[in-house]
Short mmCIF file of C-alpha atoms and ligand atoms in Angstrom, two decimals:
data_model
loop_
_atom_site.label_atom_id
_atom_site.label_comp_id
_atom_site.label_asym_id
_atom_site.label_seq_id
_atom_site.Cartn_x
_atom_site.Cartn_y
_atom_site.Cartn_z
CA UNK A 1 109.41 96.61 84.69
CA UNK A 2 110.40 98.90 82.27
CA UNK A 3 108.74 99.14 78.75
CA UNK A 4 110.39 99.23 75.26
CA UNK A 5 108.51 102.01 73.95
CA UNK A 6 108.83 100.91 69.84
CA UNK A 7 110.49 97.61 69.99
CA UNK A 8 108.34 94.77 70.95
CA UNK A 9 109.22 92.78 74.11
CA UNK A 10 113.10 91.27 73.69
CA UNK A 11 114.31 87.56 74.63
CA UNK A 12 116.46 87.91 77.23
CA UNK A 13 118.80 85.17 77.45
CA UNK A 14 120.10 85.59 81.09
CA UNK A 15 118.79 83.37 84.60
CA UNK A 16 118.41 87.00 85.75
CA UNK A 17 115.76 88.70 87.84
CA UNK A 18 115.06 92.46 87.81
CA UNK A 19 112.91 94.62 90.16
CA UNK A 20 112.06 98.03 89.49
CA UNK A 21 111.36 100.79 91.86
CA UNK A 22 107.71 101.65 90.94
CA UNK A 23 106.04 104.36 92.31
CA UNK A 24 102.33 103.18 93.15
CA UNK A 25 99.51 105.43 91.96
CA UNK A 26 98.23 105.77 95.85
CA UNK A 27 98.98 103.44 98.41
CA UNK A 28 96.91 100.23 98.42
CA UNK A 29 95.12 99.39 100.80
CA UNK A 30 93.91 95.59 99.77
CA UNK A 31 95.65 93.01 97.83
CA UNK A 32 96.34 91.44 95.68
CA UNK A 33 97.01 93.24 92.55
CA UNK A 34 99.44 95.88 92.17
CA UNK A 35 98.13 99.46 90.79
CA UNK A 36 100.80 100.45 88.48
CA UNK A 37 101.24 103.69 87.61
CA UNK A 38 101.76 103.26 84.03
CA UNK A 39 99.31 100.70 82.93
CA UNK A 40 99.90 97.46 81.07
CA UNK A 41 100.56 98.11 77.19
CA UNK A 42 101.39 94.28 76.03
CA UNK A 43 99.84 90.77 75.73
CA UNK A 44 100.89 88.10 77.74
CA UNK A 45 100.68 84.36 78.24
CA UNK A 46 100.17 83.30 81.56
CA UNK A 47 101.63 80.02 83.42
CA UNK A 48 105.21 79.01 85.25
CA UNK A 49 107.72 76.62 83.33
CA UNK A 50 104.75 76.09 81.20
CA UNK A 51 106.27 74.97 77.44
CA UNK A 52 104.54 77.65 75.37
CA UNK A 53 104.15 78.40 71.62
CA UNK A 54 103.20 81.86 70.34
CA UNK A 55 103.30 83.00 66.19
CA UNK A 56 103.05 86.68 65.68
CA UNK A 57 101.96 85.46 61.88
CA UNK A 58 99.77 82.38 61.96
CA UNK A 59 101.26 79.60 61.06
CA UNK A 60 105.33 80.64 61.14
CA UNK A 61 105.98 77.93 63.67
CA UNK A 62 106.51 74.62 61.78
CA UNK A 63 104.02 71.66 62.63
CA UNK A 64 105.48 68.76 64.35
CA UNK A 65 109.16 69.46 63.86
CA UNK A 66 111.39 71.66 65.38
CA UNK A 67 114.23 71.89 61.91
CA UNK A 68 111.91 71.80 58.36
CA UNK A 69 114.28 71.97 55.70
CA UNK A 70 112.76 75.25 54.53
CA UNK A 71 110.85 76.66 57.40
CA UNK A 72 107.52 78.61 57.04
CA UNK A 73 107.93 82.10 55.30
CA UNK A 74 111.53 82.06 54.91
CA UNK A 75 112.57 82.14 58.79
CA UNK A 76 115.42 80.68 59.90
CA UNK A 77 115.17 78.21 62.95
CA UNK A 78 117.58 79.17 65.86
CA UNK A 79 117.46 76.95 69.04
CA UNK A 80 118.35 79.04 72.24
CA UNK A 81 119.23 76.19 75.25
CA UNK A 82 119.01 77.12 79.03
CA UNK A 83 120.46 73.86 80.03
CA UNK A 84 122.69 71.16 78.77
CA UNK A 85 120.96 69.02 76.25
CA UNK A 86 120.83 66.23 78.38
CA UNK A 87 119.55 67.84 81.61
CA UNK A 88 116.56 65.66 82.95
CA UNK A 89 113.36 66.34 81.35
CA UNK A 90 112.08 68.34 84.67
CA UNK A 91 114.78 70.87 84.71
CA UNK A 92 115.39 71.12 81.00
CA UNK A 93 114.80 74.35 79.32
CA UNK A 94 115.22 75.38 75.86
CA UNK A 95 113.31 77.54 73.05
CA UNK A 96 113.07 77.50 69.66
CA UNK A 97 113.14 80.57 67.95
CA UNK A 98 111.83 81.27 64.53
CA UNK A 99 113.38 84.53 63.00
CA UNK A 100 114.06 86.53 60.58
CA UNK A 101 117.93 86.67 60.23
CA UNK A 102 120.31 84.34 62.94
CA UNK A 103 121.87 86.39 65.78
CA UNK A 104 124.75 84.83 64.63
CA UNK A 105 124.91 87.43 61.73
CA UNK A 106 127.32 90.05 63.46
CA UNK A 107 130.72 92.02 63.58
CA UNK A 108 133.51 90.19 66.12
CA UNK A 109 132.46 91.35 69.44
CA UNK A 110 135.51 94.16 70.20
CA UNK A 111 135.80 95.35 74.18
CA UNK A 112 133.64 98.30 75.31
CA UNK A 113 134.92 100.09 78.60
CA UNK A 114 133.13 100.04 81.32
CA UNK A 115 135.89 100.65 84.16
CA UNK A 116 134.91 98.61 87.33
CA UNK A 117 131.40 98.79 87.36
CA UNK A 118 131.02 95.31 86.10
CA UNK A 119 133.77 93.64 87.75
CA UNK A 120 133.08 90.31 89.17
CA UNK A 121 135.56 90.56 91.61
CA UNK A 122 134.31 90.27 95.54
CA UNK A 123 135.66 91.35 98.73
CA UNK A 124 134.92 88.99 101.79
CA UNK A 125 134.48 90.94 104.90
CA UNK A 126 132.22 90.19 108.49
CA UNK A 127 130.67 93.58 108.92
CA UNK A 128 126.87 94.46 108.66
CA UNK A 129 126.64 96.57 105.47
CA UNK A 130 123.89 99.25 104.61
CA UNK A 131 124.01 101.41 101.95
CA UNK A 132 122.08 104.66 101.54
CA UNK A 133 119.81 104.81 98.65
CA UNK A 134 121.88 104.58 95.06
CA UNK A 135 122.24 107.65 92.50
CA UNK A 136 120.68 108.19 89.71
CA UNK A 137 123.39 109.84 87.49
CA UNK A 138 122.43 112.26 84.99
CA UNK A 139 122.47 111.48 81.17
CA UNK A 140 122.96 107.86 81.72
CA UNK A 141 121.03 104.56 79.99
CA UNK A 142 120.05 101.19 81.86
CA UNK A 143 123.54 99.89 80.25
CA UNK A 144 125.59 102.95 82.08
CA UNK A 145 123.49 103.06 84.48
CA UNK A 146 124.07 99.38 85.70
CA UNK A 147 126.83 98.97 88.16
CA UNK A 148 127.52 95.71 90.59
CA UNK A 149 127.21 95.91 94.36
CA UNK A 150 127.62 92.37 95.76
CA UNK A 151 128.36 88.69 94.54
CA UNK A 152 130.25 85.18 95.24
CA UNK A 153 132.18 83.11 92.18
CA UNK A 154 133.15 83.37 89.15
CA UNK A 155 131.11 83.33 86.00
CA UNK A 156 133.92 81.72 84.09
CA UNK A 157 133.12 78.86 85.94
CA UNK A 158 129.36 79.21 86.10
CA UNK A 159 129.09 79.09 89.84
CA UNK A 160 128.07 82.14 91.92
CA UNK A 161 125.63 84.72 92.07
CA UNK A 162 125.85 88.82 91.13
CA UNK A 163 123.39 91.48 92.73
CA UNK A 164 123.49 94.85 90.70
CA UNK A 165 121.73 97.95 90.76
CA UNK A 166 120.64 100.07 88.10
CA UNK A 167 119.42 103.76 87.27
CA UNK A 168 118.93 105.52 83.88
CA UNK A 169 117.79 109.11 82.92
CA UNK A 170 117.41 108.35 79.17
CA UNK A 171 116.25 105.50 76.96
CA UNK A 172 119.22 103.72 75.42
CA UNK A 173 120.20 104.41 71.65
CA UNK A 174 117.76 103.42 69.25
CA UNK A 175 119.87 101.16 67.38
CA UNK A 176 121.50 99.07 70.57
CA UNK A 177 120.39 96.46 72.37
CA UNK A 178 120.90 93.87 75.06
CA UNK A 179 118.05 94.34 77.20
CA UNK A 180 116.70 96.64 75.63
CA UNK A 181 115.45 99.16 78.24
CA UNK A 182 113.66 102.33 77.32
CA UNK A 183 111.85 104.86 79.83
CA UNK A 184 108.20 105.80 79.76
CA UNK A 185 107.28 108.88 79.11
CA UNK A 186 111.12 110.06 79.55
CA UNK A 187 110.66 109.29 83.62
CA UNK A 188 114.08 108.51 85.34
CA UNK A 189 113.74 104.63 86.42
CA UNK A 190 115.93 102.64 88.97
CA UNK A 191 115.89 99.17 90.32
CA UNK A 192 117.81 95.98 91.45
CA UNK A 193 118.94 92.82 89.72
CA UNK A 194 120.13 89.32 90.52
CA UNK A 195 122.11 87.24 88.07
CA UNK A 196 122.76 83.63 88.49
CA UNK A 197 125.83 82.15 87.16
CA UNK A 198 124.25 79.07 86.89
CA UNK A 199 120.66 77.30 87.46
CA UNK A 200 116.97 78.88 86.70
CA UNK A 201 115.00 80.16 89.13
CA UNK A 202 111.84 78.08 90.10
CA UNK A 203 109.01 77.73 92.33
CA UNK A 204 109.28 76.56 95.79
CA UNK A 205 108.16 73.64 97.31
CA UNK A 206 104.82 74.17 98.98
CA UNK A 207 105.09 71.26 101.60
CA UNK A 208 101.86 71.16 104.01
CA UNK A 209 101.00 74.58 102.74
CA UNK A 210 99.28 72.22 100.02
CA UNK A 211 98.97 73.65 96.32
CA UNK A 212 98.28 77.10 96.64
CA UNK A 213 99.16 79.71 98.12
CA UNK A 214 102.99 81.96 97.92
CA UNK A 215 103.27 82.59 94.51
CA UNK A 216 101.23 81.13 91.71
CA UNK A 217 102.08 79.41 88.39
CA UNK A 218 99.46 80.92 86.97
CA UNK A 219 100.19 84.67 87.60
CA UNK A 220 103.59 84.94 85.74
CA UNK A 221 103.24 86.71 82.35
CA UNK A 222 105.81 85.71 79.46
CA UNK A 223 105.75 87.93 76.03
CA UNK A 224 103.92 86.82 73.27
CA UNK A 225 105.80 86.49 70.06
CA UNK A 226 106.12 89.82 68.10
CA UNK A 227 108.42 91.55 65.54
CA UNK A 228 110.00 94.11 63.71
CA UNK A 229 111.46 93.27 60.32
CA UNK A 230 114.30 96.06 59.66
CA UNK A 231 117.01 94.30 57.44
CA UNK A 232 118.60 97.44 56.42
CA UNK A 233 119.65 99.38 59.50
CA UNK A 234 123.22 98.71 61.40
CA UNK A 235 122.73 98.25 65.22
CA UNK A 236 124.74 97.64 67.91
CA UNK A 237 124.61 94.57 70.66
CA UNK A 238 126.24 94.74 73.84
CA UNK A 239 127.50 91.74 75.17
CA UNK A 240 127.87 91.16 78.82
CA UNK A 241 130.83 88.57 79.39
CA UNK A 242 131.97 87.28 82.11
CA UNK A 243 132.21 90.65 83.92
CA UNK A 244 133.22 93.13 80.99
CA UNK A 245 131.25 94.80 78.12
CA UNK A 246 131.62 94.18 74.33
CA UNK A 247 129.93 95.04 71.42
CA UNK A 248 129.38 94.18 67.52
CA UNK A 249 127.44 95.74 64.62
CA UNK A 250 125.03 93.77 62.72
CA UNK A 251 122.91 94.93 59.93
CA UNK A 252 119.54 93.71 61.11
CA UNK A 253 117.43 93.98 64.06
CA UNK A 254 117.90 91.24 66.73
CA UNK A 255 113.98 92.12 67.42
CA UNK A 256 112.77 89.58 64.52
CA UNK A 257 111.43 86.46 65.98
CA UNK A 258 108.14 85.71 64.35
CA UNK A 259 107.82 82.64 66.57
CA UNK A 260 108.90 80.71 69.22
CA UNK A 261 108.02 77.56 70.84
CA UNK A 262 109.72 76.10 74.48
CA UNK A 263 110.20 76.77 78.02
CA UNK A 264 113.20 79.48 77.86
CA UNK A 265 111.95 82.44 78.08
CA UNK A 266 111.48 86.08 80.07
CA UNK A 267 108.81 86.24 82.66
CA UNK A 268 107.45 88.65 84.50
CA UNK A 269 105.35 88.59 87.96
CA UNK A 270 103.53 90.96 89.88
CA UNK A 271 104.96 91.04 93.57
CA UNK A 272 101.43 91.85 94.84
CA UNK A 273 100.16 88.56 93.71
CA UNK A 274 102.25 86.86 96.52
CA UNK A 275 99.55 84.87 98.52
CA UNK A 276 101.44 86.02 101.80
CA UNK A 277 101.32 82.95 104.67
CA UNK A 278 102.53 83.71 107.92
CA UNK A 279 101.86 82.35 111.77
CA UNK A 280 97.70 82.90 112.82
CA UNK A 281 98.82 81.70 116.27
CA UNK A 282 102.70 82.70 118.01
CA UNK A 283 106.00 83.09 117.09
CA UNK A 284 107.71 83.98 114.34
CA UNK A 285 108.28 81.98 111.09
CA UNK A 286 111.36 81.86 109.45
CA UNK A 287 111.27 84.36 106.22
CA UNK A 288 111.83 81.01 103.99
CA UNK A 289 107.62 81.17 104.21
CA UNK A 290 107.70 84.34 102.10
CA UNK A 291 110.03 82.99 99.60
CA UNK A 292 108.83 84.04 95.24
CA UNK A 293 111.48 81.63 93.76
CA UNK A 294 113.93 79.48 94.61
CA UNK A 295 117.42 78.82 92.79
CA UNK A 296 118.34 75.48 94.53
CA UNK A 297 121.92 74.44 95.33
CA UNK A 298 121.09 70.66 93.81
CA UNK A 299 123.90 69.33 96.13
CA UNK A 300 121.60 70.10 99.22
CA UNK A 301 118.14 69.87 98.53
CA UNK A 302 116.45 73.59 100.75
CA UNK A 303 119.88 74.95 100.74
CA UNK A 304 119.67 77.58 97.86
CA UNK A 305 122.26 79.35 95.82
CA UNK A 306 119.50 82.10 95.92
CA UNK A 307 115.75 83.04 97.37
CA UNK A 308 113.99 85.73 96.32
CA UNK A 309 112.23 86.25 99.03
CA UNK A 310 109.62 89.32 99.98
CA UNK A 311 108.54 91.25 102.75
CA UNK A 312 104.95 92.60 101.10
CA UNK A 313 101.71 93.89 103.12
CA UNK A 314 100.39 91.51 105.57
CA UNK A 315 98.60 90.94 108.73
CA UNK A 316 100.42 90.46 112.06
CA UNK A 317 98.46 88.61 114.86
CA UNK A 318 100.67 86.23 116.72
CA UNK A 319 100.04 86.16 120.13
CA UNK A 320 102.69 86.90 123.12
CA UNK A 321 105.28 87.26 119.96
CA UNK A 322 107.85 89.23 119.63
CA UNK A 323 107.01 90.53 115.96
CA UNK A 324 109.85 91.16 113.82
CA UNK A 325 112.81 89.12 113.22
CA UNK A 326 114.32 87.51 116.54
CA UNK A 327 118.17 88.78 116.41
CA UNK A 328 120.23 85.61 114.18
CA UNK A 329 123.06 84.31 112.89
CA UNK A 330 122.49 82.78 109.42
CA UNK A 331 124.41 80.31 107.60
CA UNK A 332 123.24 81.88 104.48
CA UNK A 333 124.15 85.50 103.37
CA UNK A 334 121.03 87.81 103.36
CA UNK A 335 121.05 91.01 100.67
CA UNK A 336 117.61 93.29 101.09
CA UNK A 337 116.52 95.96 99.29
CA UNK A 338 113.37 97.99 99.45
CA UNK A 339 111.63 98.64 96.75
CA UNK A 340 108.96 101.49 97.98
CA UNK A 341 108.20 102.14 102.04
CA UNK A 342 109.70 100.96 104.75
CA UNK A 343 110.71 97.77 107.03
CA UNK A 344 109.47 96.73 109.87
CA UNK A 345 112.68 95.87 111.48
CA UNK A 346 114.62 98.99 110.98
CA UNK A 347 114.02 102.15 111.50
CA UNK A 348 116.93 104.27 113.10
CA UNK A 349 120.69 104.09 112.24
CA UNK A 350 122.40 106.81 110.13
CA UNK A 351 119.92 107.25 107.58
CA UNK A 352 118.28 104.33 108.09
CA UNK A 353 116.64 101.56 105.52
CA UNK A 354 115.81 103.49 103.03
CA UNK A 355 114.28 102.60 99.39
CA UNK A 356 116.62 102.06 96.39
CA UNK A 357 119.47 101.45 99.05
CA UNK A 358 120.13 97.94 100.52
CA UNK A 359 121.83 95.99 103.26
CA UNK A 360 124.35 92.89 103.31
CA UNK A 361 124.47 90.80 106.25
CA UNK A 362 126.75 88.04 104.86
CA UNK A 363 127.17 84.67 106.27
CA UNK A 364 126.73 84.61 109.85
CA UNK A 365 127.05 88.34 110.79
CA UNK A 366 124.91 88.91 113.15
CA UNK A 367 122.07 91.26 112.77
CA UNK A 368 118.22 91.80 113.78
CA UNK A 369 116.11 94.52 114.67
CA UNK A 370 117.77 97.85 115.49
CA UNK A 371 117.17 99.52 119.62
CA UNK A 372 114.28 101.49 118.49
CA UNK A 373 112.64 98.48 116.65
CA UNK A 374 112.94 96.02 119.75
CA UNK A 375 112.02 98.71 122.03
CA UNK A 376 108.88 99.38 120.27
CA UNK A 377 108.32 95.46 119.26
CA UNK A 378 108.63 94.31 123.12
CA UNK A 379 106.47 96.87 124.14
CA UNK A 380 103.33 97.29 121.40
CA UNK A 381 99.97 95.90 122.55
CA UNK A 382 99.64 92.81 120.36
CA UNK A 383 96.58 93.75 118.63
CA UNK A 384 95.76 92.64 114.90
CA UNK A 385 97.77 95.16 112.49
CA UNK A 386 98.36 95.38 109.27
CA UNK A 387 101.97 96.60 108.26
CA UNK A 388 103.46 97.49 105.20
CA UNK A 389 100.90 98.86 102.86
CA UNK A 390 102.54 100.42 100.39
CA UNK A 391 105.96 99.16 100.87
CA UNK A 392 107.89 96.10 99.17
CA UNK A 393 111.02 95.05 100.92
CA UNK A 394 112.76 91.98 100.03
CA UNK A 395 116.08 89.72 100.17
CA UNK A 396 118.65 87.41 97.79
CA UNK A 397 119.08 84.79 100.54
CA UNK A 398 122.35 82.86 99.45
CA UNK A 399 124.24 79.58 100.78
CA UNK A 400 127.56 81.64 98.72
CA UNK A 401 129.66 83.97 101.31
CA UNK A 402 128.55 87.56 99.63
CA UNK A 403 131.56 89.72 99.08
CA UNK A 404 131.37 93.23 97.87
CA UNK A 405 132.82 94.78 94.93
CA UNK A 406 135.24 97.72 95.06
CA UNK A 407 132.35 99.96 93.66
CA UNK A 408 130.10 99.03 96.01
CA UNK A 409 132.16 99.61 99.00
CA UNK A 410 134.11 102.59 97.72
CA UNK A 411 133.00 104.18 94.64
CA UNK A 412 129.47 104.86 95.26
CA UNK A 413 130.56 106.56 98.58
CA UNK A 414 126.86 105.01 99.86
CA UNK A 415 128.13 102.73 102.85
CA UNK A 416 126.42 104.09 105.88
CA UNK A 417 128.99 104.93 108.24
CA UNK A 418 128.40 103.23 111.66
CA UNK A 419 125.32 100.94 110.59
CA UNK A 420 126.69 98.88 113.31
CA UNK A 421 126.99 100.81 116.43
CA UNK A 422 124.13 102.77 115.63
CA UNK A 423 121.89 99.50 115.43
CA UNK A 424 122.88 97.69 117.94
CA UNK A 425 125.35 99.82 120.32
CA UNK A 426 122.92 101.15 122.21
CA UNK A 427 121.32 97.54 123.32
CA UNK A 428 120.68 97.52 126.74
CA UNK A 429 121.30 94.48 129.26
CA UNK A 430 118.02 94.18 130.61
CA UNK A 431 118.68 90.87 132.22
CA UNK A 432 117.09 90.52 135.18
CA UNK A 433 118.09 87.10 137.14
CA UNK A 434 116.14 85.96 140.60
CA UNK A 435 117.61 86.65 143.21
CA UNK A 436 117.69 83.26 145.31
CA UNK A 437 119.25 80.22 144.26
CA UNK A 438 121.25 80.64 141.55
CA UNK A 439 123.85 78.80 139.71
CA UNK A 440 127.20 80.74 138.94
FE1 FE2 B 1 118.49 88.34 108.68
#
């Protein structure tokens, strides 16, 4: 993730997840923990959908009640929901936020342009898609930097799903905020992000597995509360609506809450936490065992309107196994990325899987490894190996056809050109029937 370098952490108010291409001081070689290359600079509080309370000043969260009629120290009280009031107690989320001056204290909200970049609009089509690894313009912040690639719905109606990617060269204006993104010590950053239009993202089910194991509750980090009291300068908030920018002046920070208290809130989690499970016998699981979180559908209970699911380093061992992905058909639409490394499943192509690009295989477009992959996979003595050390790939697995927007299949000029026949054109019919009796 990247770090505000003055502000202190910000409250994101968006079901959004966002991955960052990190660069790893030197490849690891055992897991679990991630070395980062810039080292951790905040506090955290540790625990999934955990309902958490946090003062930056001792005793600014009011005891007992949510709505004092003067609250402690002259905050104001500002409840933040994540779900309709009367959402079952399991699924509801909401925070209250103790601050110094409402965020409802702004200018009207006036259009900003930002062209196509933001569009929600998605075009359906069969083919495999792979894209060659995103630009990093010059002179650009996270907000100019963000564009979207892929998506299904409409978030008028709150149903759907957007992936983006993002790259910046310069910290955003000192005085703006959404996210508020800033680079570390001026280093150009890049990553991916998935928005839902609806629903939180939670843990999945561990079935048999039992109650460890995947990823833990106890490994995701939330902010603790902390503030900046500026009620003097003007800034600027971008607003992200429904696919187009806007902005309003206010004359305070939005950085002010002294205290907060619920279950809404900003997470983060370290990828090589994930207690990886996979087969210790034959045959292939499906990637659903590798899956972080889980956005679920509600309507079908497994099918999800996304997974976040990741490929990190593991051991391989099955037995008279074909290793990598069989070739499929999925009812669900699969988007992968790579972080850092590469995949086990593809290697040739024209320019290959590369990180910071990405692949759509939307609903059942067929796909798998590419002829150099199978070759080598039918062929490899099955020996213990480990495989991806130092690489993170991973995929939005989506029950939602994925269409692509007109940037991402024009504008960015990063479609490969022949993906397809360059995967899978050269597969050879090695069927080899007996030659007595047979039925035609
Ligand atoms: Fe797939």
């Amino acid at each position: 993730m990247a770090h505000p370098a003055d502000d202190p952490p910000c409250f994101p108010q968006l079901p959004t997840l966002l991955y960052q291409v990190v660069t790893f001081q030197e490849q690891q070689e055992t897991m679990p923990v991630t070395n980062f290359r810039i080292p951790e600079r905040y506090e955290y509080q540790t625990g999934f959908a955990a309902n958490l309370e946090t003062e930056a000043i001792k005793g600014a969260l009011p005891i007992g009640q949510n709505s004092p009629q003067k609250c402690p120290y002259g905050l104001y009280a500002e409840k933040i929901s994540g779900t309709a009031f009367t959402a079952p107690r399991w699924e509801n989320q909401q925070t209250w936020a103790y601050r110094i001056i409402p965020s409802a204290a702004h200018s009207s909200f006036e259009p900003a342009p930002s062209g196509n970049r933001l569009k929600t609009k998605f075009n359906q089509i069969p083919n495999q898609l792979r894209w060659d690894p995103f630009d990093i313009n010059a002179d650009v912040d996270w907000i100019e930097g963000l564009h979207i690639v892929a998506g299904s719905g409409d978030p008028a109606l709150k149903n759907g799903i957007a992936y983006y990617i993002y790259g910046a060269t310069k910290s955003m204006n000192e005085k703006t905020a959404m996210y508020r993104v800033n680079l570390v010590n001026d280093e150009p950053i890049r990553g991916y992000i998935l928005e839902l239009f609806n629903g939180h993202f939670q843990l999945p089910e561990l079935g048999p597995i039992g109650s460890n194991c995947l990823a833990n509750a106890r490994d995701f980090q939330i902010p603790v509360a902390a503030y900046t009291h500026d009620s003097k300068s003007t800034w600027t908030v971008v607003n992200k609506f429904c696919g187009q920018l806007f902005t309003s002046k206010q004359g305070h920070t939005p950085f002010d809450v002294v205290a907060w208290e619920g279950r809404y809130y900003p997470y983060k989690y370290d990828l090589g936490r994930f207690n990886t499970i996979g087969t210790i016998s034959y045959d292939h699981p499906d990637p659903s065992l590798n899956t972080v979180l889980t956005a679920n559908s509600n309507a079908h209970p497994g099918t999800a309107i996304a997974d976040f699911v990741i490929f990190p380093p593991r051991w391989l061992v099955g037995e008279d196994t074909f290793r990598p992905p069989s070739y499929h058909r999925n009812c669900m639409s699969e988007f992968m990325g790579l972080i850092e490394g590469s995949y086990i499943a593809k290697g040739a192509g024209s320019g290959g899987f590369q990180a910071a690009g990405a692949s759509l295989h939307n609903c059942m477009s067929s796909h798998g490894p590419d002829v150099e992959a199978f070759d080598k996979a039918s062929n490899q003595e099955l020996v213990p190996v480990k495989v991806g050390t130092g690489s993170m790939a991973f995929m939005f697995e989506s029950c939602y056809m994925v269409g692509v927007t007109d940037w991402g299949l024009k504008m960015c000029q990063k479609v490969q050109k022949g993906y397809s026949e360059e995967s899978w054109g050269g597969l050879k019919d090695l069927f080899t029937p007996p030659e007595l009796p047979f039925r035609e």
